C-alpha positions as CSV (number, residue, x, y, z in Angstrom):
1,X,-50.7,4.0,-95.2
2,X,-48.0,1.6,-93.0
3,X,-48.6,-0.9,-91.1
4,X,-47.4,-2.4,-87.6
5,X,-46.6,-5.9,-86.8
6,X,-48.2,-5.3,-83.1
7,X,-49.8,-2.7,-81.0
8,X,-46.0,-1.9,-79.1
9,X,-45.5,-0.7,-82.4
10,X,-45.3,3.3,-82.4
11,X,-46.8,3.6,-86.2
12,X,-50.1,1.6,-84.7
13,X,-52.2,4.9,-83.5
14,X,-53.1,6.9,-86.8
15,X,-51.2,10.6,-87.2
16,X,-52.3,13.2,-88.9
17,X,-51.3,12.3,-92.5
18,X,-52.9,8.8,-91.9
19,X,-56.4,10.2,-91.2
20,X,-56.3,12.1,-94.2
21,X,-55.2,9.3,-96.5
22,X,-57.8,7.1,-95.5
23,X,-60.4,9.9,-95.5
24,X,-59.3,10.3,-99.2
25,X,-59.6,6.6,-99.9
26,X,-62.8,6.2,-98.7
27,X,-63.9,9.3,-100.2
28,X,-64.7,11.0,-96.5
29,X,-65.4,14.6,-95.6
30,X,-65.8,15.0,-92.1
31,X,-69.8,16.8,-92.0
32,X,-70.6,18.7,-89.2
33,X,-74.5,17.4,-90.5
34,X,-73.0,14.2,-88.6
35,X,-71.2,16.0,-86.2
36,X,-68.0,14.1,-87.2
37,X,-64.7,15.5,-86.2
38,X,-61.8,13.3,-86.2
39,X,-58.6,13.1,-83.7
40,X,-55.5,13.6,-85.7
41,X,-53.4,13.3,-82.9
42,X,-51.7,10.1,-81.2
43,X,-51.3,11.7,-77.8
44,X,-54.2,12.8,-77.3
45,X,-56.6,9.3,-77.7
46,X,-53.6,7.7,-75.5
47,X,-54.4,10.9,-72.6
48,X,-57.7,9.9,-73.2
49,X,-56.9,5.7,-72.4
50,X,-55.6,6.9,-69.4
51,X,-58.0,9.7,-68.1
52,X,-60.5,6.5,-68.6
53,X,-58.7,3.8,-66.5
54,X,-59.0,1.2,-69.1
55,X,-57.6,-1.6,-67.5
56,X,-56.2,-5.3,-69.7
57,X,-59.3,-6.7,-68.4
58,X,-61.9,-4.7,-69.6
59,X,-64.5,-4.8,-72.5
60,X,-64.9,-1.2,-73.8
61,X,-67.8,0.0,-76.1
62,X,-66.9,3.2,-78.2
63,X,-69.6,5.2,-80.0
64,X,-68.5,6.8,-83.3
65,X,-65.1,5.8,-83.8
66,X,-65.0,7.5,-87.4
67,X,-61.9,6.3,-89.0
68,X,-59.9,4.2,-85.8
69,X,-57.9,6.8,-83.5
70,X,-59.4,6.1,-80.5
71,X,-60.2,2.4,-81.1
72,X,-56.3,1.6,-81.3
73,X,-55.7,3.3,-78.5
74,X,-58.3,1.1,-76.6
75,X,-57.1,-2.1,-78.6
76,X,-53.8,-1.1,-76.9
77,X,-55.3,-1.3,-73.5
78,X,-58.2,-2.9,-72.6
79,X,-59.2,-6.8,-73.6
80,X,-61.9,-6.1,-76.4
81,X,-63.1,-2.8,-78.1
82,X,-66.7,-2.8,-79.8
83,X,-67.5,-0.4,-82.0
84,X,-70.7,1.7,-83.3
85,X,-70.6,3.1,-86.0
86,X,-73.8,4.6,-87.8
87,X,-72.4,5.7,-90.8
88,X,-71.7,3.1,-93.6
89,X,-68.8,4.1,-95.0
90,X,-66.8,4.4,-92.0
91,X,-68.2,1.1,-90.6
92,X,-66.8,-1.2,-93.2
93,X,-63.7,0.4,-93.9
94,X,-63.0,-0.3,-89.5
95,X,-62.0,-3.7,-89.8
96,X,-59.6,-3.7,-92.1
97,X,-58.1,-0.4,-90.3
98,X,-57.7,-2.8,-87.3
99,X,-56.5,-5.6,-88.8
100,X,-53.5,-3.9,-91.3
101,X,-52.1,-1.5,-87.8
102,X,-52.8,-4.2,-85.0
103,X,-53.4,-7.8,-86.4
104,X,-53.0,-9.5,-83.2
105,X,-56.0,-7.5,-81.7
106,X,-58.0,-7.7,-84.8
107,X,-59.8,-10.8,-82.9
108,X,-60.3,-8.3,-79.9
109,X,-62.5,-6.3,-82.0
110,X,-66.1,-6.2,-82.9
111,X,-67.9,-4.1,-84.7
112,X,-71.8,-2.9,-84.7
113,X,-73.1,-0.9,-87.5
114,X,-76.0,1.1,-86.2
115,X,-77.0,4.0,-84.4
116,X,-76.3,4.1,-81.3
117,X,-80.0,5.1,-80.1
118,X,-81.2,2.1,-81.5
119,X,-78.8,-0.3,-79.7
120,X,-80.4,-3.2,-77.2
121,X,-77.2,-5.7,-77.4
122,X,-73.3,-5.7,-77.7
123,X,-71.4,-9.4,-79.2
124,X,-69.7,-10.6,-76.6
125,X,-69.1,-10.2,-73.2
126,X,-70.9,-7.3,-71.6
127,X,-69.1,-3.7,-71.7
128,X,-67.1,-2.4,-68.7
129,X,-66.5,1.1,-70.1
130,X,-67.7,2.7,-72.0
131,X,-64.5,5.6,-73.6
132,X,-66.3,7.2,-76.8
133,X,-65.5,11.1,-78.5
134,X,-69.4,11.7,-79.0
135,X,-70.9,13.7,-81.7
136,X,-72.0,17.0,-80.2
137,X,-75.7,17.2,-81.4
138,X,-76.6,14.0,-80.0
139,X,-74.0,13.1,-77.4
140,X,-76.1,13.6,-73.9
141,X,-79.2,11.6,-75.2
142,X,-76.7,9.0,-76.8
143,X,-74.4,9.0,-73.3
144,X,-77.9,8.4,-71.0
145,X,-79.3,5.5,-73.3
146,X,-75.9,3.2,-72.9
147,X,-76.0,3.9,-69.2
148,X,-79.5,2.6,-69.1
149,X,-79.6,-0.2,-71.6
150,X,-75.9,-1.6,-70.9
151,X,-76.2,-1.8,-66.3
152,X,-72.7,-3.7,-66.9
153,X,-70.6,-0.5,-67.7
154,X,-68.9,0.6,-64.4
155,X,-66.4,3.6,-66.0
156,X,-67.5,6.1,-68.5
157,X,-65.1,8.8,-70.1
158,X,-66.7,11.1,-73.0
159,X,-65.3,13.4,-74.9
160,X,-67.8,16.0,-75.5
161,X,-68.4,20.1,-76.4
162,X,-67.1,22.0,-73.7
163,X,-70.8,23.5,-72.8
164,X,-72.1,20.0,-72.8
165,X,-68.8,18.2,-70.2
166,X,-69.9,21.8,-68.1
167,X,-73.6,21.1,-68.7
168,X,-73.0,17.0,-67.4
169,X,-70.8,17.8,-64.5
170,X,-72.7,20.8,-62.8
171,X,-73.9,20.4,-59.3
172,X,-77.1,21.8,-57.8
173,X,-77.3,25.6,-57.8
174,X,-74.7,26.1,-60.3
175,X,-76.6,28.3,-63.3
176,X,-75.7,25.9,-66.1
177,X,-77.3,22.9,-63.8
178,X,-80.1,21.3,-65.7
179,X,-81.7,18.2,-67.1
180,X,-78.5,16.1,-68.1
181,X,-77.0,16.8,-64.9
182,X,-79.3,15.2,-62.9
183,X,-80.3,12.6,-65.7
184,X,-76.2,11.8,-65.1
185,X,-76.1,12.0,-61.4
186,X,-79.2,9.1,-61.9
187,X,-76.6,6.9,-63.0
188,X,-73.2,8.0,-61.8
189,X,-71.0,10.1,-59.9
190,X,-70.2,12.6,-62.5
191,X,-67.1,15.3,-62.8
192,X,-64.9,17.0,-65.4
193,X,-61.8,15.2,-66.4
194,X,-60.2,17.7,-68.3
195,X,-60.0,19.7,-71.3
196,X,-59.0,18.9,-75.3
197,X,-57.9,21.6,-77.8
198,X,-59.2,22.1,-81.0
199,X,-56.3,21.6,-82.9
200,X,-55.8,17.7,-81.9
201,X,-59.1,17.2,-84.9
202,X,-59.9,17.5,-88.6
203,X,-61.8,19.7,-89.0
204,X,-61.1,21.7,-86.1
205,X,-64.5,22.7,-84.6
206,X,-65.0,26.0,-83.7
207,X,-65.6,24.9,-80.2
208,X,-63.5,23.7,-77.2
209,X,-63.9,19.8,-76.3
210,X,-64.1,18.7,-72.5
211,X,-63.5,14.9,-71.0
212,X,-66.4,13.3,-69.1
213,X,-65.4,11.2,-66.0
214,X,-69.1,8.7,-65.1
215,X,-68.6,6.1,-62.6
216,X,-71.8,4.5,-62.3
217,X,-73.6,4.5,-58.6
218,X,-72.4,1.8,-55.6
219,X,-76.0,2.1,-55.1
220,X,-78.7,3.3,-57.6
221,X,-80.8,6.4,-55.9
222,X,-82.9,5.0,-53.0
223,X,-86.2,5.5,-53.9
224,X,-90.0,3.7,-54.7
225,X,-90.5,5.7,-57.4
226,X,-89.0,4.8,-61.0
227,X,-86.5,6.1,-63.0
228,X,-89.4,7.2,-65.7
229,X,-91.8,9.1,-62.8
230,X,-88.2,10.4,-61.8
231,X,-87.2,11.9,-65.0
232,X,-90.7,13.2,-65.8
233,X,-90.0,15.6,-62.6
234,X,-86.8,16.4,-63.7
235,X,-88.5,17.4,-67.1
236,X,-91.3,19.0,-65.5
237,X,-89.6,21.7,-63.3
238,X,-86.5,22.7,-66.1
239,X,-89.0,23.1,-69.0
240,X,-90.0,26.9,-66.9
241,X,-86.9,26.8,-65.2
242,X,-87.5,29.8,-64.0
243,X,-90.2,29.5,-62.2
244,X,-91.0,28.5,-58.7
245,X,-91.2,24.6,-58.7
246,X,-94.5,25.3,-57.3
247,X,-95.8,27.2,-60.7
248,X,-93.3,24.4,-63.1
249,X,-94.8,21.1,-61.6
250,X,-98.6,22.6,-61.6
251,X,-98.9,20.2,-65.1
252,X,-97.3,17.5,-63.4
253,X,-98.9,17.3,-60.3
254,X,-102.2,18.5,-61.7
255,X,-102.5,22.3,-60.3
256,X,-100.2,24.3,-58.4
257,X,-101.9,23.9,-55.2
258,X,-101.1,20.3,-55.9
259,X,-97.7,20.4,-56.9
260,X,-97.1,22.2,-53.5
261,X,-98.9,19.3,-51.6
262,X,-95.7,17.0,-53.9
263,X,-92.8,19.3,-52.8
264,X,-94.1,19.9,-49.0
265,X,-94.7,16.1,-48.7
266,X,-91.1,16.0,-50.1
267,X,-89.2,18.1,-47.7
268,X,-89.1,20.6,-50.2
269,X,-90.1,24.2,-50.1
270,X,-92.4,25.3,-52.9
271,X,-90.5,28.4,-53.3
272,X,-87.4,26.9,-54.9
273,X,-86.3,26.2,-57.9
274,X,-85.6,23.1,-60.3
275,X,-81.5,24.0,-60.0
276,X,-80.9,23.5,-56.6
277,X,-82.6,20.5,-56.4
278,X,-80.4,16.6,-56.0
279,X,-81.7,13.9,-57.9
280,X,-82.1,12.4,-54.6
281,X,-84.6,15.3,-53.7
282,X,-86.4,15.0,-57.8
283,X,-87.0,11.6,-56.6
284,X,-88.4,12.4,-53.1
285,X,-90.9,14.4,-55.1
286,X,-91.7,11.6,-57.4
287,X,-92.9,9.9,-54.8
288,X,-95.0,12.2,-53.5
289,X,-96.8,12.5,-56.8
290,X,-100.6,12.9,-55.7
291,X,-102.8,10.4,-56.5
292,X,-104.7,12.1,-59.9
293,X,-108.4,12.0,-58.9
294,X,-110.8,9.4,-61.3
295,X,-112.5,10.6,-64.2
296,X,-116.5,9.8,-63.8
297,X,-117.6,7.6,-66.6
298,X,-120.4,8.9,-68.3
299,X,-123.6,7.2,-68.5
300,X,-125.1,9.3,-71.4
C-alpha cells in the first residue's frame, strides 16, 4: 500500500487496488448483512465532500467509514473528523490507514467503535457536519438518531439507496412521501443532491444510490407539542396511509370522532390523508389531541 507525506498528495486517497489490498490484508469481505459497499473511486468521495460543502473549520462526524475512502477525503477538507464504526476489524484498522496515508492529519482524526444508534456523545469539539455513506438497511434510523442527538450538526450529506433518498426528500403529495420525509423535515430542509452510479462501489450494489442534503432548520418547528407527540401522529397517519386521517388516527385519538375533533381543531379536513400534510400540520394535530377520559378506579 502506498503512503503519502501530506493531504495534498494525489496518493492520499484510496483507489480500487488500495481498497482490495487493504481488505485482503484484513481478511475482510463486504457483506450484505452489514450493508457494506466500499467506495473505490477517489473522484466520487471528493465530489461528496464538495457537495457537502465541508469547510476548513468543520468538525465532521462520519458513520460507517469502512476502509476509509470517504474519511480521507473529509480529512483533506475539514478541521477534524470523527468516524463511528461498528465492525471490530474495520474499527481496529482505520487509525493505521489514516496514519499511513495522511500522517499530518492523524491527530485530527478520532474513532468511536460503536453502533451509531447507541452513540450518545462524541470526543472533541461538537460536530458541525455529518457526512456518511450509510448502510442501506439502517440509513433512516441512523440519520434521525444523529440529527436528534447532536443538534450542533448544521449540515448533513448522506449517500443512501436511491429509493430511500427519494423518500427522505419527498414533498407532501408525492407518492413516496411518508414517515422518513416528515421526520427528516422536522429537523432540516431536505433535498436530493445528486446520484451515484453502481460502478464506484465494491462490490457493486444491485441498486442505485443517491445523495441527500439536509440543512438544519434555523428555527425549530413552531409548536407546543413535543417531538415525541408529533412523531406519534406521523406514525399513526402512515401506518394506514390509504385511510383518511379520521380513520387512521382513530386509535391515536381514542376514536374516529375524537380524531375528527382534533383534525377540525387543527384546521385539517378529516377526509385528508397523511401524504398531503406538512410537518407543521402534523404538529398542529398533535397540539389538539383530545384529552383521554380518566378511567374510574374500581371500588371493589
